[in-house]
mmCIF file of C-alpha atoms in Angstrom:
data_model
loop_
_atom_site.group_PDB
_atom_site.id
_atom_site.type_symbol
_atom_site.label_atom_id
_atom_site.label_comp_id
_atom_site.label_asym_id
_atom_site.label_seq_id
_atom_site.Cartn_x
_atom_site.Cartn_y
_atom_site.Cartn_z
ATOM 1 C CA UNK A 265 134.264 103.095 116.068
ATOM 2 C CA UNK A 266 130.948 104.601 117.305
ATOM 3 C CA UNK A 267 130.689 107.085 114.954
ATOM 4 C CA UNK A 268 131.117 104.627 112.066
ATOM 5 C CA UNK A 269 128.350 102.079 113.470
ATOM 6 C CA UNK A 270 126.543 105.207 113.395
ATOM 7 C CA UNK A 271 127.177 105.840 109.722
ATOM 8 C CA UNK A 272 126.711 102.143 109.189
ATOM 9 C CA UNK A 273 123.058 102.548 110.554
ATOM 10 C CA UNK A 274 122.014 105.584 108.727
ATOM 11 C CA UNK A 275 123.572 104.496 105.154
ATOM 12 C CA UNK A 276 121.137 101.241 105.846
ATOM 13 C CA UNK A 277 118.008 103.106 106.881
ATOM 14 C CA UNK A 278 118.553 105.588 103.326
ATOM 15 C CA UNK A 279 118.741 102.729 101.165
ATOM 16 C CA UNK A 280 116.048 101.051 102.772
ATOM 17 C CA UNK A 281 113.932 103.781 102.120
ATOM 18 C CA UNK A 282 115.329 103.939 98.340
ATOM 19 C CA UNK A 283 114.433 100.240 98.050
ATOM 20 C CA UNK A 284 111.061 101.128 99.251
ATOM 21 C CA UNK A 285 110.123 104.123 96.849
ATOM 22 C CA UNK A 286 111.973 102.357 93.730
ATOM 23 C CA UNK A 287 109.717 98.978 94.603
ATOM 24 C CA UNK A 288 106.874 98.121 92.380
ATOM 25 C CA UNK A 289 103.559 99.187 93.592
ATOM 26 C CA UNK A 290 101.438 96.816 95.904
ATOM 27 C CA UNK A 291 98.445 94.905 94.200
ATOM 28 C CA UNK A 292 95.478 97.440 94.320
ATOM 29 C CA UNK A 293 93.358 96.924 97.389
ATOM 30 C CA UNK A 294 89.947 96.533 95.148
ATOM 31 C CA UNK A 295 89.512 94.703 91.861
ATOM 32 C CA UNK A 296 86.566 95.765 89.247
ATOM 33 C CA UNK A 297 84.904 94.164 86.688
ATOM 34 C CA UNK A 298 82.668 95.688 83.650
ATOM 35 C CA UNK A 299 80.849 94.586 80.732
ATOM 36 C CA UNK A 300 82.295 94.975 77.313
ATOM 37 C CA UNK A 301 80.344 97.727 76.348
ATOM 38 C CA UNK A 302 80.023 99.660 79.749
ATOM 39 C CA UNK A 303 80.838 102.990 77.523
ATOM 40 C CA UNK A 304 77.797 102.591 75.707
ATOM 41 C CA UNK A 305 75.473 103.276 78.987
ATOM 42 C CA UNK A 306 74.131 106.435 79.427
ATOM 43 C CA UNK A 307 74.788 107.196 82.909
ATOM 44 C CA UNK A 308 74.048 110.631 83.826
ATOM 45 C CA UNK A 309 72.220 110.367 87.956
ATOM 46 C CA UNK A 310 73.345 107.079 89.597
ATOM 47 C CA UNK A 311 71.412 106.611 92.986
ATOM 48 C CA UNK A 312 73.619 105.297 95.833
ATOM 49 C CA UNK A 313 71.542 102.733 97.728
ATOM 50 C CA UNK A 314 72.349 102.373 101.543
ATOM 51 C CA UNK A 315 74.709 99.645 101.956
ATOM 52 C CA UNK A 316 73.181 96.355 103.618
ATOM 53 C CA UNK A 317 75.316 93.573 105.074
ATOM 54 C CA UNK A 318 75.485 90.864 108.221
ATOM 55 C CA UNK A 319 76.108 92.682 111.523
ATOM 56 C CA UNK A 320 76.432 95.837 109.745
ATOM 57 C CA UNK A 321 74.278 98.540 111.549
ATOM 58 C CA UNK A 322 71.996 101.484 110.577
ATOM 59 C CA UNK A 323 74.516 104.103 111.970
ATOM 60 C CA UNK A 324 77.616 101.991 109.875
ATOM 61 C CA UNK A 325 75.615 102.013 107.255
ATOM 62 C CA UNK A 326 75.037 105.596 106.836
ATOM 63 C CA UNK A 327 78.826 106.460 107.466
ATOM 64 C CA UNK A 328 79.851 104.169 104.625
ATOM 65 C CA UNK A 329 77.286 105.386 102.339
ATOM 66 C CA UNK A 330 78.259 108.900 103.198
ATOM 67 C CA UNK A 331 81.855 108.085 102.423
ATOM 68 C CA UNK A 332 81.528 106.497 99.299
ATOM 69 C CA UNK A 333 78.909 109.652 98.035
ATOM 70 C CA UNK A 334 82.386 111.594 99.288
ATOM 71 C CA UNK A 335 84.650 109.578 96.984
ATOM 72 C CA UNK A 336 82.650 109.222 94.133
ATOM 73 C CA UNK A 337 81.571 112.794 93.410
ATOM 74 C CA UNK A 338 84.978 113.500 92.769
ATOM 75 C CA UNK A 339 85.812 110.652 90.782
ATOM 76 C CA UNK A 340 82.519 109.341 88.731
ATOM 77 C CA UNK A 341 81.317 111.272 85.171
ATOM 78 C CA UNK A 342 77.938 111.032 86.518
ATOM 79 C CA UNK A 343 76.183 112.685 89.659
ATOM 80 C CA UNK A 344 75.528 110.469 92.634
ATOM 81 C CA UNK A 345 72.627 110.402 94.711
ATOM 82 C CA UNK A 346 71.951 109.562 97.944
ATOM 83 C CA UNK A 347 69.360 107.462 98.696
ATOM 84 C CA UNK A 348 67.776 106.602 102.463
ATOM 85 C CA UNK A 349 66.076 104.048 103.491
ATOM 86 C CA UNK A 350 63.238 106.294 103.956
ATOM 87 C CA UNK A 351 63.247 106.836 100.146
ATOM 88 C CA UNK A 352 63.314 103.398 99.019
ATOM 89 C CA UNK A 353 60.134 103.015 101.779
ATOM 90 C CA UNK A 354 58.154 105.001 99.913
ATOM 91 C CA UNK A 355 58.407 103.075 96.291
ATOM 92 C CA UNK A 356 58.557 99.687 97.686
ATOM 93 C CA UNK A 357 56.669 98.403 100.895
ATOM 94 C CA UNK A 358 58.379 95.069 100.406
ATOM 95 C CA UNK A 359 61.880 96.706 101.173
ATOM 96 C CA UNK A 360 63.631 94.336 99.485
ATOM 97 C CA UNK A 361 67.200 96.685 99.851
ATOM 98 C CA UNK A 362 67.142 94.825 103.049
ATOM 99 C CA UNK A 363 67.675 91.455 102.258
ATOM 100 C CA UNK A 364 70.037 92.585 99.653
ATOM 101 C CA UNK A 365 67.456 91.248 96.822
ATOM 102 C CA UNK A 366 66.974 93.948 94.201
ATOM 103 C CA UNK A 367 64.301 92.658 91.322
ATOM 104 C CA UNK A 368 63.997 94.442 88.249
ATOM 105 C CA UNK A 369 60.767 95.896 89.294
ATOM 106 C CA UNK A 370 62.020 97.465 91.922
ATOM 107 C CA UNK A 371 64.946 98.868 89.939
ATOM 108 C CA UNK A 372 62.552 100.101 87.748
ATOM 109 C CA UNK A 373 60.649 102.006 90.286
ATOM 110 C CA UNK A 374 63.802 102.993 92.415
ATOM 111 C CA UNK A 375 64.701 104.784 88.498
ATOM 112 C CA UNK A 376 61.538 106.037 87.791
ATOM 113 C CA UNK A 377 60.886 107.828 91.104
ATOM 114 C CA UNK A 378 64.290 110.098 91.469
ATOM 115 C CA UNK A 379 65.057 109.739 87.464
ATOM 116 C CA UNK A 380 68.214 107.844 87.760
ATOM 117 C CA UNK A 381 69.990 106.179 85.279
ATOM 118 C CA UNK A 382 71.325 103.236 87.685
ATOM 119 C CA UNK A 383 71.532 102.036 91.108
ATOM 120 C CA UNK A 384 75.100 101.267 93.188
ATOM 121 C CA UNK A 385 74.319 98.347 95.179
ATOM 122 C CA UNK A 386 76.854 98.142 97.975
ATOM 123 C CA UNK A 387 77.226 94.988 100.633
ATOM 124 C CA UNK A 388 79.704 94.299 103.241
ATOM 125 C CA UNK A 389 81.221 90.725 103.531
ATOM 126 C CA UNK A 390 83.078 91.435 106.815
ATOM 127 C CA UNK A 391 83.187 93.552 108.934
ATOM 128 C CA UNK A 392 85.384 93.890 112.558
ATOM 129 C CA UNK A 393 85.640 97.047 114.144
ATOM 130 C CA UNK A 394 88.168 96.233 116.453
ATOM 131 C CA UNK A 395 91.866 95.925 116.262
ATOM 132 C CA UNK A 396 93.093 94.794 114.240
ATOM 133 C CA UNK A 397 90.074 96.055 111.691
ATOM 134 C CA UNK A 398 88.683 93.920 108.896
ATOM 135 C CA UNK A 399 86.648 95.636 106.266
ATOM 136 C CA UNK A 400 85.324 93.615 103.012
ATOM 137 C CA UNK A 401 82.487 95.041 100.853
ATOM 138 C CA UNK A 402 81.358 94.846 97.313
ATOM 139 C CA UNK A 403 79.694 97.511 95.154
ATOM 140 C CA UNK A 404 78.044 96.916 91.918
ATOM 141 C CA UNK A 405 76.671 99.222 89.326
ATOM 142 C CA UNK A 406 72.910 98.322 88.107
ATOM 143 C CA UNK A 407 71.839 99.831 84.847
ATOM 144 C CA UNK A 408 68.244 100.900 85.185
ATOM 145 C CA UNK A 409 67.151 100.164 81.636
ATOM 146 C CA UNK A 410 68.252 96.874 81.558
ATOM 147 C CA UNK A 411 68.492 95.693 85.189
ATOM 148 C CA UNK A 412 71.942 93.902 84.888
ATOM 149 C CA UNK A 413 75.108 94.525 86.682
ATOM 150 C CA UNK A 414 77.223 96.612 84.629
ATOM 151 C CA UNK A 415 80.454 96.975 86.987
ATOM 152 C CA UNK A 416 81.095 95.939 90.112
ATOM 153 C CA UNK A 417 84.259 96.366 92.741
ATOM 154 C CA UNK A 418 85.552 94.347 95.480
ATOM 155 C CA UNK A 419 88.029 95.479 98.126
ATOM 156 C CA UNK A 420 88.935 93.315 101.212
ATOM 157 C CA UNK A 421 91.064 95.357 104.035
ATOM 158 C CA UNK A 422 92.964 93.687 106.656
ATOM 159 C CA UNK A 423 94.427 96.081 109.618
ATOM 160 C CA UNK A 424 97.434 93.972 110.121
ATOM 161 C CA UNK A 425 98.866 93.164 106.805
ATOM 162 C CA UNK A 426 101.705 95.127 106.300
ATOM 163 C CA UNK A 427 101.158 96.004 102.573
ATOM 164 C CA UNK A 428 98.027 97.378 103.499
ATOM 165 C CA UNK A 429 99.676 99.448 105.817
ATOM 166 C CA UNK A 430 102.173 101.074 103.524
ATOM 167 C CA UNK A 431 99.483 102.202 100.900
ATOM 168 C CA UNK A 432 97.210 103.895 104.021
ATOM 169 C CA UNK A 433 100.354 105.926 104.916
ATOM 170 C CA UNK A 434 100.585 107.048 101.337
ATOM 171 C CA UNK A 435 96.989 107.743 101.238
ATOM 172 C CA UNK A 436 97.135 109.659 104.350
ATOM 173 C CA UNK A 437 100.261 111.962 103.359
ATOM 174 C CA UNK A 438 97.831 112.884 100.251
ATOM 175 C CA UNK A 439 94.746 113.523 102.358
ATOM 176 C CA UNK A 440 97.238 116.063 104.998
ATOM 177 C CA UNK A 441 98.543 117.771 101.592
ATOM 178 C CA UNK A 442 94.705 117.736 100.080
ATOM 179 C CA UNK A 443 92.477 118.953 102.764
ATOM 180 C CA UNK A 444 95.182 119.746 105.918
ATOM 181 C CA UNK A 445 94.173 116.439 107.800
ATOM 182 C CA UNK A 446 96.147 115.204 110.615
ATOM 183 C CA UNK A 447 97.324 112.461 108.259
ATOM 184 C CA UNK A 448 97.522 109.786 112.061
ATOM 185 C CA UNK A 449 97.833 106.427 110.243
ATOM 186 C CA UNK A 450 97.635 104.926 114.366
ATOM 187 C CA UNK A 451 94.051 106.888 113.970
ATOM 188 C CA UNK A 452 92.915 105.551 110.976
ATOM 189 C CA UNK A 453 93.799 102.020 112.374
ATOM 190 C CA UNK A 454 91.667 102.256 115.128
ATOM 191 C CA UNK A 455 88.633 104.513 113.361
ATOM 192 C CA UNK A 456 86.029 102.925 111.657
ATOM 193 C CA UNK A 457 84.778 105.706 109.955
ATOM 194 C CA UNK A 458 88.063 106.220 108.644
ATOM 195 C CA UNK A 459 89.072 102.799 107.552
ATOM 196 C CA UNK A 460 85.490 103.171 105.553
ATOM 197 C CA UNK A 461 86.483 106.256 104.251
ATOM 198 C CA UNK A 462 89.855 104.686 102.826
ATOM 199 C CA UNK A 463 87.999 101.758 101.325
ATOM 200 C CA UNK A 464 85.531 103.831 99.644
ATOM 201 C CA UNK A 465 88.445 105.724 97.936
ATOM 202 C CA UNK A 466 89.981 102.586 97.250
ATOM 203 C CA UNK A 467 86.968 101.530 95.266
ATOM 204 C CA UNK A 468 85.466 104.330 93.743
ATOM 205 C CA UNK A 469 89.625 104.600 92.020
ATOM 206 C CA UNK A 470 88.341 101.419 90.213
ATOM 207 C CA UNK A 471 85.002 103.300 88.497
#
């Protein structure tokens, strides 16, 4: 009688699995949006402006910035640049990267200075770094000769929603195939550098 609870058990756990593989895939975690004629836009050096955002400081800045340089130079057609905020201090005394404002003079200028064909604007909406983490940000593609948004993403991450938490396993069995990482999803729950890291790859899938 044992043994065939047992079997009872196991049969149930295999075709939950089964059910699980042969479901539809989740909603994607970030959404994008382009112009019509986005193709058209010749986008060969993109600078990546640090990220700005309430709460969000210098140090978090400069760890999502790093991870989203990361993500995109193995995803994007065009090369990425880093930019600091010591860079953008040089062309504009205003600083207006800090208050999230970007005018098209200072677009221009950002362009002109490193010879850049746009500008990735990136803000975060939320933000807790505590369990369970929240994460929202938006990034948004500038073209230098015109000044307009050309694409934009948005990706909102919530550490204890359960269909988040099945696509960060499968993104973490990839990463310990790719690069021989540990592949923890308990880690990645309680890292903010590595829930940033996850978003940015969750984001830069939508360029």
């Amino acid at each position: 009688m044992r043994r065939a609870h047992l079997l009872s058990l196991a049969l149930s756990a295999l075709c939950a699995s089964c059910a699980a593989l042969n479901a539809p895939s989740s909603p994607p975690l970030a959404n994008a949006h382009s112009v019509p004629d986005l193709s058209s836009y010749r986008l060969r050096r993109v600078g990546l402006l640090p990220f700005n955002g309430k709460g969000l400081d210098p140090a978090r800045s400069r760890e999502l910035q790093e991870s989203f340089l990361f993500e995109l130079a193995g995803r994007s057609k065009f090369e990425v640049v880093l930019l600091t905020p010591q860079n953008l201090a040089e062309v504009d005394a205003a600083q207006p990267y800090e208050r999230g404002v970007y005018t098209a003079r200072s677009i221009l200028d950002i362009s002109e200075r490193f010879r850049l064909d746009g500008l990735l604007v990136g803000t975060v909406t939320q933000m807790q770094v505590y369990s369970p983490q929240l994460l929202g940000m938006q990034l948004e593609l500038v073209a230098a000769e015109t000044g307009l948004v050309i694409w934009s993403s948005e990706c909102r991450i919530d550490g204890a929603d359960s269909g988040f938490q099945a696509r960060l396993a499968r993104y973490q069995a990839s990463q310990s195939t790719a690069d021989g990482s540990d592949g923890e999803m308990e880690v990645t729950l309680l890292s903010p550098a590595r829930l940033m890291r996850f978003a940015a790859a969750q984001v830069a899938a939508t360029l």
